Coordinates of C-alpha atoms and ligand atoms in Angstrom, one line a residue:
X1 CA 26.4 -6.2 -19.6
X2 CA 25.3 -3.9 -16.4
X3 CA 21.6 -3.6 -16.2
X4 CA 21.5 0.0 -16.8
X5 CA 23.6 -0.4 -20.3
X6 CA 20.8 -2.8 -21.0
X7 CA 18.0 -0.7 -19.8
X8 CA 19.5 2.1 -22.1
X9 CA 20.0 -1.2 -25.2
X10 CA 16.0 -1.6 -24.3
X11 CA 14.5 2.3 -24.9
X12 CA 15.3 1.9 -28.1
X13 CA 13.1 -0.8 -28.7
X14 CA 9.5 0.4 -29.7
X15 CA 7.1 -0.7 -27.7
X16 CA 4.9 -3.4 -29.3
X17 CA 8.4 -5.4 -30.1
X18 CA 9.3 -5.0 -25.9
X19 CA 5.8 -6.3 -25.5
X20 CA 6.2 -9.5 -27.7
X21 CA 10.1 -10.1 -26.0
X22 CA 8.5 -10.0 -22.5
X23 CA 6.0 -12.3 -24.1
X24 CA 8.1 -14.9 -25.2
X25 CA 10.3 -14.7 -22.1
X26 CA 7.6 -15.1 -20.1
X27 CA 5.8 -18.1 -21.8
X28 CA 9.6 -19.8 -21.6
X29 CA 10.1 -19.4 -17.6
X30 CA 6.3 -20.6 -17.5
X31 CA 5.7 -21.9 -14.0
X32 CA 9.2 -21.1 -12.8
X33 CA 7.8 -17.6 -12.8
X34 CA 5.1 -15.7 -11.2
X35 CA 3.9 -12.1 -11.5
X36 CA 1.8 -9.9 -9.2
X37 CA 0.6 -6.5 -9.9
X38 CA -0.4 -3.7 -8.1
X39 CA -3.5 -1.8 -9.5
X40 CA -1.3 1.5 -10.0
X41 CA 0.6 -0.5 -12.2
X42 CA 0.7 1.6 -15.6
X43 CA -1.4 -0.4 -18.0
X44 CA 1.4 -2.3 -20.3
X45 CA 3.0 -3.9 -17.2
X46 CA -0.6 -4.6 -15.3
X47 CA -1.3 -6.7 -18.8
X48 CA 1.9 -9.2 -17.4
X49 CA 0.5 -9.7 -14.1
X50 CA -0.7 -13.3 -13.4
X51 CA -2.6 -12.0 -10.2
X52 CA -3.5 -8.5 -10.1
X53 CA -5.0 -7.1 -6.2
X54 CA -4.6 -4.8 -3.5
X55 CA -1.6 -5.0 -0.6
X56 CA -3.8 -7.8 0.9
X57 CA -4.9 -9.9 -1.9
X58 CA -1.4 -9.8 -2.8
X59 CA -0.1 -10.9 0.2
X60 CA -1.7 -13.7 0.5
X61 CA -1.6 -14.8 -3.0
X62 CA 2.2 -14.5 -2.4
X63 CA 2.1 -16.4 0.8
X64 CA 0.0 -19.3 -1.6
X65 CA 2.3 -19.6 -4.3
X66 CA 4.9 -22.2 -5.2
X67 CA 6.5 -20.4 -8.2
X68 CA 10.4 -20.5 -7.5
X69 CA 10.6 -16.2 -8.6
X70 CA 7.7 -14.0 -7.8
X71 CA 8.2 -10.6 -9.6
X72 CA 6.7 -7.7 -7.7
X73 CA 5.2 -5.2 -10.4
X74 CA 4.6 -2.6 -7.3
X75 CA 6.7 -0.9 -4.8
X76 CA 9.6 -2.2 -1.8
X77 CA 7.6 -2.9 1.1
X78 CA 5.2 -5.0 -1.2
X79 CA 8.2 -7.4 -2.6
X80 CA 9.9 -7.7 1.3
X81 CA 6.0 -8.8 2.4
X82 CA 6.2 -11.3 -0.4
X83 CA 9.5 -12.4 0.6
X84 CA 9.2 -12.9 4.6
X85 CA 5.9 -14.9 3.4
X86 CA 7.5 -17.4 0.6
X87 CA 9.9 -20.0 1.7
X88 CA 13.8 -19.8 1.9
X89 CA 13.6 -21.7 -1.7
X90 CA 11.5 -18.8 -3.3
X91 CA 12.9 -15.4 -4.5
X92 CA 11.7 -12.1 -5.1
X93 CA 12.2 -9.8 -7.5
X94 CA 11.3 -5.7 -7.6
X95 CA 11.8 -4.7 -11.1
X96 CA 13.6 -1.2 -10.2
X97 CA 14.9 -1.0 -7.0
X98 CA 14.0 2.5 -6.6
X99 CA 10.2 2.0 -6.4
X100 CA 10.0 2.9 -3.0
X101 CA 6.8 4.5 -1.1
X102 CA 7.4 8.0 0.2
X103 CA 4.6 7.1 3.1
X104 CA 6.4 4.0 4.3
X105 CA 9.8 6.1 4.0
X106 CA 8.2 8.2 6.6
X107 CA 8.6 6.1 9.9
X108 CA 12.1 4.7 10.7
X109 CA 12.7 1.9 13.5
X110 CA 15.1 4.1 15.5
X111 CA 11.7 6.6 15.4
X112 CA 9.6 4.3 16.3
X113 CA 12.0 2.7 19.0
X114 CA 12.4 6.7 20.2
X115 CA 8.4 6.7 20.1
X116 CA 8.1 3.1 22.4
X117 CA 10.5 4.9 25.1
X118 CA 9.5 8.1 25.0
X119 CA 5.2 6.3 26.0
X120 CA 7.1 4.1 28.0
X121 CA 8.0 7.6 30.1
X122 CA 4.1 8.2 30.7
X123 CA 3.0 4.7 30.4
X124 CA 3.8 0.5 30.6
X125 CA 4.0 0.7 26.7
X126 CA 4.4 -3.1 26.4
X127 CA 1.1 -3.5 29.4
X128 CA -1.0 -1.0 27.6
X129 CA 0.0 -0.3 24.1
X130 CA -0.6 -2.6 20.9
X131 CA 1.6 -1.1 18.0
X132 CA -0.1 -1.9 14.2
X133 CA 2.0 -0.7 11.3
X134 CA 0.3 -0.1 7.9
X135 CA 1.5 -2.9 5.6
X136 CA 3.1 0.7 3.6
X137 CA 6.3 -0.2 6.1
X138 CA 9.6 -1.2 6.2
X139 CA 10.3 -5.0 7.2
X140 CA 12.3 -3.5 10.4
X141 CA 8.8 -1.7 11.6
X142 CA 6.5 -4.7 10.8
X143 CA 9.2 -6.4 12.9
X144 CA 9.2 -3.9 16.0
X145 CA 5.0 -5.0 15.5
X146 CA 6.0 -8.8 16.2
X147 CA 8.0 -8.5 18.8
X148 CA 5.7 -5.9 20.7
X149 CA 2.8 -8.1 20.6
X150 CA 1.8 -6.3 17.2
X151 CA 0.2 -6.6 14.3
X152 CA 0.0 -5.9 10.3
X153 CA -3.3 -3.7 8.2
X154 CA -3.9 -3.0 4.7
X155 CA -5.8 -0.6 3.9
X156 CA -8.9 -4.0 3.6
X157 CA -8.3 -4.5 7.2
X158 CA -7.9 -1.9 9.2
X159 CA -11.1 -2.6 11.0
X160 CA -10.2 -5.8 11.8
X161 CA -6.9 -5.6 12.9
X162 CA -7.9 -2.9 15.2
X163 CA -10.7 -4.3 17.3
X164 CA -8.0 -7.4 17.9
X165 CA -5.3 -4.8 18.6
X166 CA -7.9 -3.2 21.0
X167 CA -9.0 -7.3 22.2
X168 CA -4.9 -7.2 23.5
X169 CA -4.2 -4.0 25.0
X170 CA -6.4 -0.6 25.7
X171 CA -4.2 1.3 23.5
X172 CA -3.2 1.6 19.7
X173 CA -0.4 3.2 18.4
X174 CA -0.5 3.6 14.6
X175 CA 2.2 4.5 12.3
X176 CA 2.8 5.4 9.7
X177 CA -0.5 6.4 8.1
X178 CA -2.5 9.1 10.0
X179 CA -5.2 9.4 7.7
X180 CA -5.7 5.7 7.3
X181 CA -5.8 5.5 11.2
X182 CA -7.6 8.3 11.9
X183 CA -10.4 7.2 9.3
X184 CA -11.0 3.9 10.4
X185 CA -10.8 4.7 14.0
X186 CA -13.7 7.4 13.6
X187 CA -15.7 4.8 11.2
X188 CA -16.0 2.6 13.8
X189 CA -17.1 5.3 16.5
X190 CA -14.2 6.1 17.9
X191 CA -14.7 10.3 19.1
X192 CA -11.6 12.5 17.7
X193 CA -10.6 13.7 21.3
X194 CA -9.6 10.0 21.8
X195 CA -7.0 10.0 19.3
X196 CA -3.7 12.2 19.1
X197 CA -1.1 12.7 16.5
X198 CA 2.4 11.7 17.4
X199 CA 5.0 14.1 15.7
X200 CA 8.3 11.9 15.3
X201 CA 10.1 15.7 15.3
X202 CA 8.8 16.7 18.7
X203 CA 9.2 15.8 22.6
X204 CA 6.8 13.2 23.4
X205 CA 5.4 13.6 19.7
X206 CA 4.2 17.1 20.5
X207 CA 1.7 16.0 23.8
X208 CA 1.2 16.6 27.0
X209 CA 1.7 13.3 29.7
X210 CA -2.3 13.9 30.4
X211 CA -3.3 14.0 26.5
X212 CA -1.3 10.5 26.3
X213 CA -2.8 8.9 29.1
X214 CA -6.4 9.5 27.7
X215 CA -5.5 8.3 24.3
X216 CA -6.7 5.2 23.1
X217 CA -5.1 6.3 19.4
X218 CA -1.5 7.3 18.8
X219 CA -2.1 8.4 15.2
X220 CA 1.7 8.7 13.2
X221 CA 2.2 12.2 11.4
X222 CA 2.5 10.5 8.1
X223 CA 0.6 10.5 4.9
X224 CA 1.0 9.1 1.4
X225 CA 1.5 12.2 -1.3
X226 CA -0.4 11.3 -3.7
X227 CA -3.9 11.2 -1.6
X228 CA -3.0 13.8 0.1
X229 CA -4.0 15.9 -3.5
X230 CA -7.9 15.3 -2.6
X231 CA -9.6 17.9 -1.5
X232 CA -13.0 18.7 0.0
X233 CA -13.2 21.2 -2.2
X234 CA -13.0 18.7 -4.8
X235 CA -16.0 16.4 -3.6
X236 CA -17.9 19.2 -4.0
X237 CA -17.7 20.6 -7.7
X238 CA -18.0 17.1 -8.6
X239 CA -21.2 17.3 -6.4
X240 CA -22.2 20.4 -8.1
X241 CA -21.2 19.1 -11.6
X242 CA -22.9 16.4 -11.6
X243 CA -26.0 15.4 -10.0
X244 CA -26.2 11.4 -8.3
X245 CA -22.4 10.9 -9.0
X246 CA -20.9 9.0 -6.1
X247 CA -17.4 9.4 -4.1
X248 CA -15.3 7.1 -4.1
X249 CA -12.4 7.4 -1.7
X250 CA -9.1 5.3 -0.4
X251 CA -8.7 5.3 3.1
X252 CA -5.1 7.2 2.6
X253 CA -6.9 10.3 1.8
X254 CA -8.0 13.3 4.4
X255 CA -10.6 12.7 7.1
X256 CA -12.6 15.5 5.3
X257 CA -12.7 13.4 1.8
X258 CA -13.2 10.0 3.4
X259 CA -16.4 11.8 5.4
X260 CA -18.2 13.0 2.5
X261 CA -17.2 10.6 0.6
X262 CA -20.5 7.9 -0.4
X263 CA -17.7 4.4 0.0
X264 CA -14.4 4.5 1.0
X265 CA -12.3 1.1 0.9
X266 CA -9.3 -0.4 -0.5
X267 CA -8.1 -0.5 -4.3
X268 CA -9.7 -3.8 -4.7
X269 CA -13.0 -3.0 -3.1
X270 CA -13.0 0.5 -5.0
X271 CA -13.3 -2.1 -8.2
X272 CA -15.6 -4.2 -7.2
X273 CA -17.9 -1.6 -5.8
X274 CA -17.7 0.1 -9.7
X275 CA -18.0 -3.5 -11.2
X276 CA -21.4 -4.3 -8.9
X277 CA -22.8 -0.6 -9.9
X278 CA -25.8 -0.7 -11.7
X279 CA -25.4 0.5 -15.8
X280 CA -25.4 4.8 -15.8
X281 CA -23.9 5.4 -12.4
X282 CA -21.5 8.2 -12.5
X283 CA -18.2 7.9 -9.9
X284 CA -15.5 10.3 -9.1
X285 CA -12.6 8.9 -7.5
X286 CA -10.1 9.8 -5.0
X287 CA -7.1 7.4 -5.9
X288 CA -4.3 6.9 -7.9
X289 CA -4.7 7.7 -11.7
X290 CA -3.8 4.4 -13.2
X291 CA -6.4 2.2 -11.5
X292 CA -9.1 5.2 -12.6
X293 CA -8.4 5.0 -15.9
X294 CA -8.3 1.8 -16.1
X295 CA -11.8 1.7 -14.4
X296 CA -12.8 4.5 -17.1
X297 CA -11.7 2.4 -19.9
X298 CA -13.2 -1.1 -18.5
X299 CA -16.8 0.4 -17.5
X300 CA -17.6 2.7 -20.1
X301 CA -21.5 2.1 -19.2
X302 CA -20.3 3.8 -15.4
X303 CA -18.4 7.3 -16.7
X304 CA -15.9 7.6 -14.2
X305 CA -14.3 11.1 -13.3
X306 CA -10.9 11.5 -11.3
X307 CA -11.7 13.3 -8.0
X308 CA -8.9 16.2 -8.4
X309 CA -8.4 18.5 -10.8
X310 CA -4.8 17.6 -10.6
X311 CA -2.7 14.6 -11.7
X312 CA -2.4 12.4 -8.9
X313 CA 0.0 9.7 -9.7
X314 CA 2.4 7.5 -7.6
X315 CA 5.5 8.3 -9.6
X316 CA 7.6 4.9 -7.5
X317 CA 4.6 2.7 -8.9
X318 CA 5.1 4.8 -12.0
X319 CA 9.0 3.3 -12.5
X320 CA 8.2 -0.1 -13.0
X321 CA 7.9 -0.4 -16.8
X322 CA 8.4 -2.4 -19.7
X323 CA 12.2 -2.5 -20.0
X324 CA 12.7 -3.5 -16.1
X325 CA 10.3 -5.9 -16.5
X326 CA 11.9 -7.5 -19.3
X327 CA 15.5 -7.1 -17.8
X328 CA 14.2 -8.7 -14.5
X329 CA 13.0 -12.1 -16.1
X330 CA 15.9 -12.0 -18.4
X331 CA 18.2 -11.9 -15.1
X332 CA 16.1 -14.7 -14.0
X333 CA 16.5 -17.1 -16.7
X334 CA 20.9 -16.1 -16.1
X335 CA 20.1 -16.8 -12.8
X336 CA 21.7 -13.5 -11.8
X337 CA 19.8 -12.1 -8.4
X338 CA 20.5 -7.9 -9.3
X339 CA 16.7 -7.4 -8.9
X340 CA 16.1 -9.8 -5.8
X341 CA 14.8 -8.5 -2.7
X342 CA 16.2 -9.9 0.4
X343 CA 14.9 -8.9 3.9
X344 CA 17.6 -8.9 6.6
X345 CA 17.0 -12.5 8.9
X346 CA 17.3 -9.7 11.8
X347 CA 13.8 -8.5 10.6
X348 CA 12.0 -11.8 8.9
X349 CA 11.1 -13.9 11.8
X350 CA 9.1 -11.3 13.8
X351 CA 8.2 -9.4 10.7
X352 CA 6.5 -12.6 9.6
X353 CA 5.1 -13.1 13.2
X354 CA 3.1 -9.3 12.9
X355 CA 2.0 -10.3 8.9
X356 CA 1.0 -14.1 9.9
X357 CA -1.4 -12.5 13.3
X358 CA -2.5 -10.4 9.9
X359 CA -3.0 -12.9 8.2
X360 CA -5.1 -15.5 10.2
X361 CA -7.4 -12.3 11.1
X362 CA -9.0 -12.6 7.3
Ligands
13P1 P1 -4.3 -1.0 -1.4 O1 -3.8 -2.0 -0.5 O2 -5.7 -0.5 -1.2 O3 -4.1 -1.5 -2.8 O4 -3.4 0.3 -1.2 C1 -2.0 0.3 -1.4 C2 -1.4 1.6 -1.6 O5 -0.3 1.8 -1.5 C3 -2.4 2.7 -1.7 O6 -1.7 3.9 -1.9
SF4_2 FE1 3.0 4.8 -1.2 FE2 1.1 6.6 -1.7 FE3 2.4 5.3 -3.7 FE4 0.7 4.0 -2.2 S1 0.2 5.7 -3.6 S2 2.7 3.3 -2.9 S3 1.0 4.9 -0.2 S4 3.3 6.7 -2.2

């Protein structure tokens, strides 16, 4: 049977009854099986995970594990980390194939390769210039990072990973997350007229030779579209709303959320700042829906409010569900490899190069 014919078999099945068949499943691979979940995991599938966590945590609990089949419950550049970190014995499995990230989708290699000639024009690129891709990347990017004498961030990281970048050469070139850039950069005292924006679409990314030389940041026009949804605005109803209630913010959102915003860190550290609150604090928070209602739900004691008026949800993370989790263990016990991930041996070695310099940072 094709997967899809299944899939289509399995939306029949109510939901309680796919919850009892993943189950059983499960508890029958046992070890030869190991599940990570992303926190914008909708809630059903987040209830499988054996190690839930941010792109870091995950990463390294991947690079850890001896299961022979990890199942990703997140998005592609997550299960290609996990499988440049786990040995050539190991596989790993994305649930729908489609879960993609729109942010990592928007730097190519042949961009960024047009971007490293193109600095080299003004500049000795490989002298002067340490290129550090947001983990939200394509293997073939966090490749380009090895072999350039670069490096991997998360979102847990960034801080890190840039004073080393900055301990190797005088410049950074960032892709493909501006606003992740751009915030930690000015966190850590950088001054805006130090950093530009490189537009992929543009000569030179849209600056003058002059503007280039000065730069010690080469922020990439990206952005992830679901943080993009905060607003300013926003921060301040909330503000207005409701006296004492703190901002919390991912680093993916605007520079003029993360500024007003009273913590801004990673998924993970989002959690653990609501978990260490004291009882009656209020929160609104700037990330993606699942993880703040399941914050809502776990901390009634802490009454948590989404930061936009809108519904900001990461429809990729959104895909994985019940009946491709269910049809990606039963392919494992078959032995069949439809939902497998397997990064290119072009990309693994250098890729793994740029996530291990990562890596040893922590
Ligand atoms: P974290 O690493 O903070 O979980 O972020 C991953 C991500 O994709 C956020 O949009
Ligand atoms: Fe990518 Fe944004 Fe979804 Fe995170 S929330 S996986 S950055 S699209």
């Amino acid at each position: 049977m094709t997967t899809q014919a299944l899939l289509t078999e399995l939306y029949d099945i109510p939901e309680e009854i796919m919850m009892e068949k993943i189950q059983t499943l499960k508890d029958e691979l046992g070890s030869q099986v190991l599940i990570l979940g992303h926190h914008y995991q909708r809630e059903e599938v987040f209830h499988f995970a054996d190690v839930s966590g941010d792109s870091l945590k995950l990463s390294q609990q991947a690079a850890a594990a001896d299961a022979a089949n990890i199942i990703f419950c997140g998005v592609h550049f997550m299960a290609e980390t996990a499988d440049i970190l786990t040995s050539d014995q190991q596989a790993v499995f994305l649930p729908d194939l489609a879960a993609g990230c729109s942010m990592a989708d928007m730097a190519n290699d042949v961009q960024v390769n047009q971007c490293w000639q193109e600095l080299s024009t003004v500049l000795d690129a490989e002298v002067k210039v340490t290129p550090v891709t947001y983990i939200n990347s394509t293997a073939a990017l966090k490749s380009f990072c090895g072999e350039h004498g670069g490096i991997v961030c998360t979102s847990s990281n960034a801080q890190k990973v840039l004073t080393w970048s900055w301990q190797q050469k005088e410049k950074i070139l960032f892709f493909p997350d501006q606003h992740l850039g751009e915030n930690t950069a000015l966190a850590m005292g950088v001054p805006e007229s130090d950093m530009i924006l490189w537009d992929p679409n543009l000569p030179l990314g849209g600056n003058s030779k002059q503007a280039i030389e000065h730069a010690r940041v080469i922020l990439w026009k990206g952005f992830c579209s679901v943080h993009q949804l905060f607003k300013h605005e926003h921060v301040v109803t909330m503000r207005k709303n409701h006296i004492d209630i703190e901002i919390l913010a991912h680093p993916e959102c605007s520079r003029e959320v993360c500024d007003t915003a009273n913590f801004v860190g990673s998924t993970e550290a989002i959690i653990q700042y609501v978990k260490a609150a004291k009882e009656g604090q209020k929160f609104a928070i700037a990330t993606e829906l699942n993880l703040v209602n399941r914050l809502r739900m776990q901390y009634p004691e802490k009454p948590v409010w989404f930061l936009s008026p809108m519904v900001c949800m990461c429809s990729t993370m959104f895909r994985t569900d019940l009946q491709h989790l269910y049809a990606t263990l039963l392919a494992i016990k078959d032995g069949d490899k439809t939902h497998q991930i397997i990064v290119p041996d072009e990309h693994k070695a250098w890729a793994k190069i740029s996530l291990e310099r990562m890596l040893n940072l922590v």
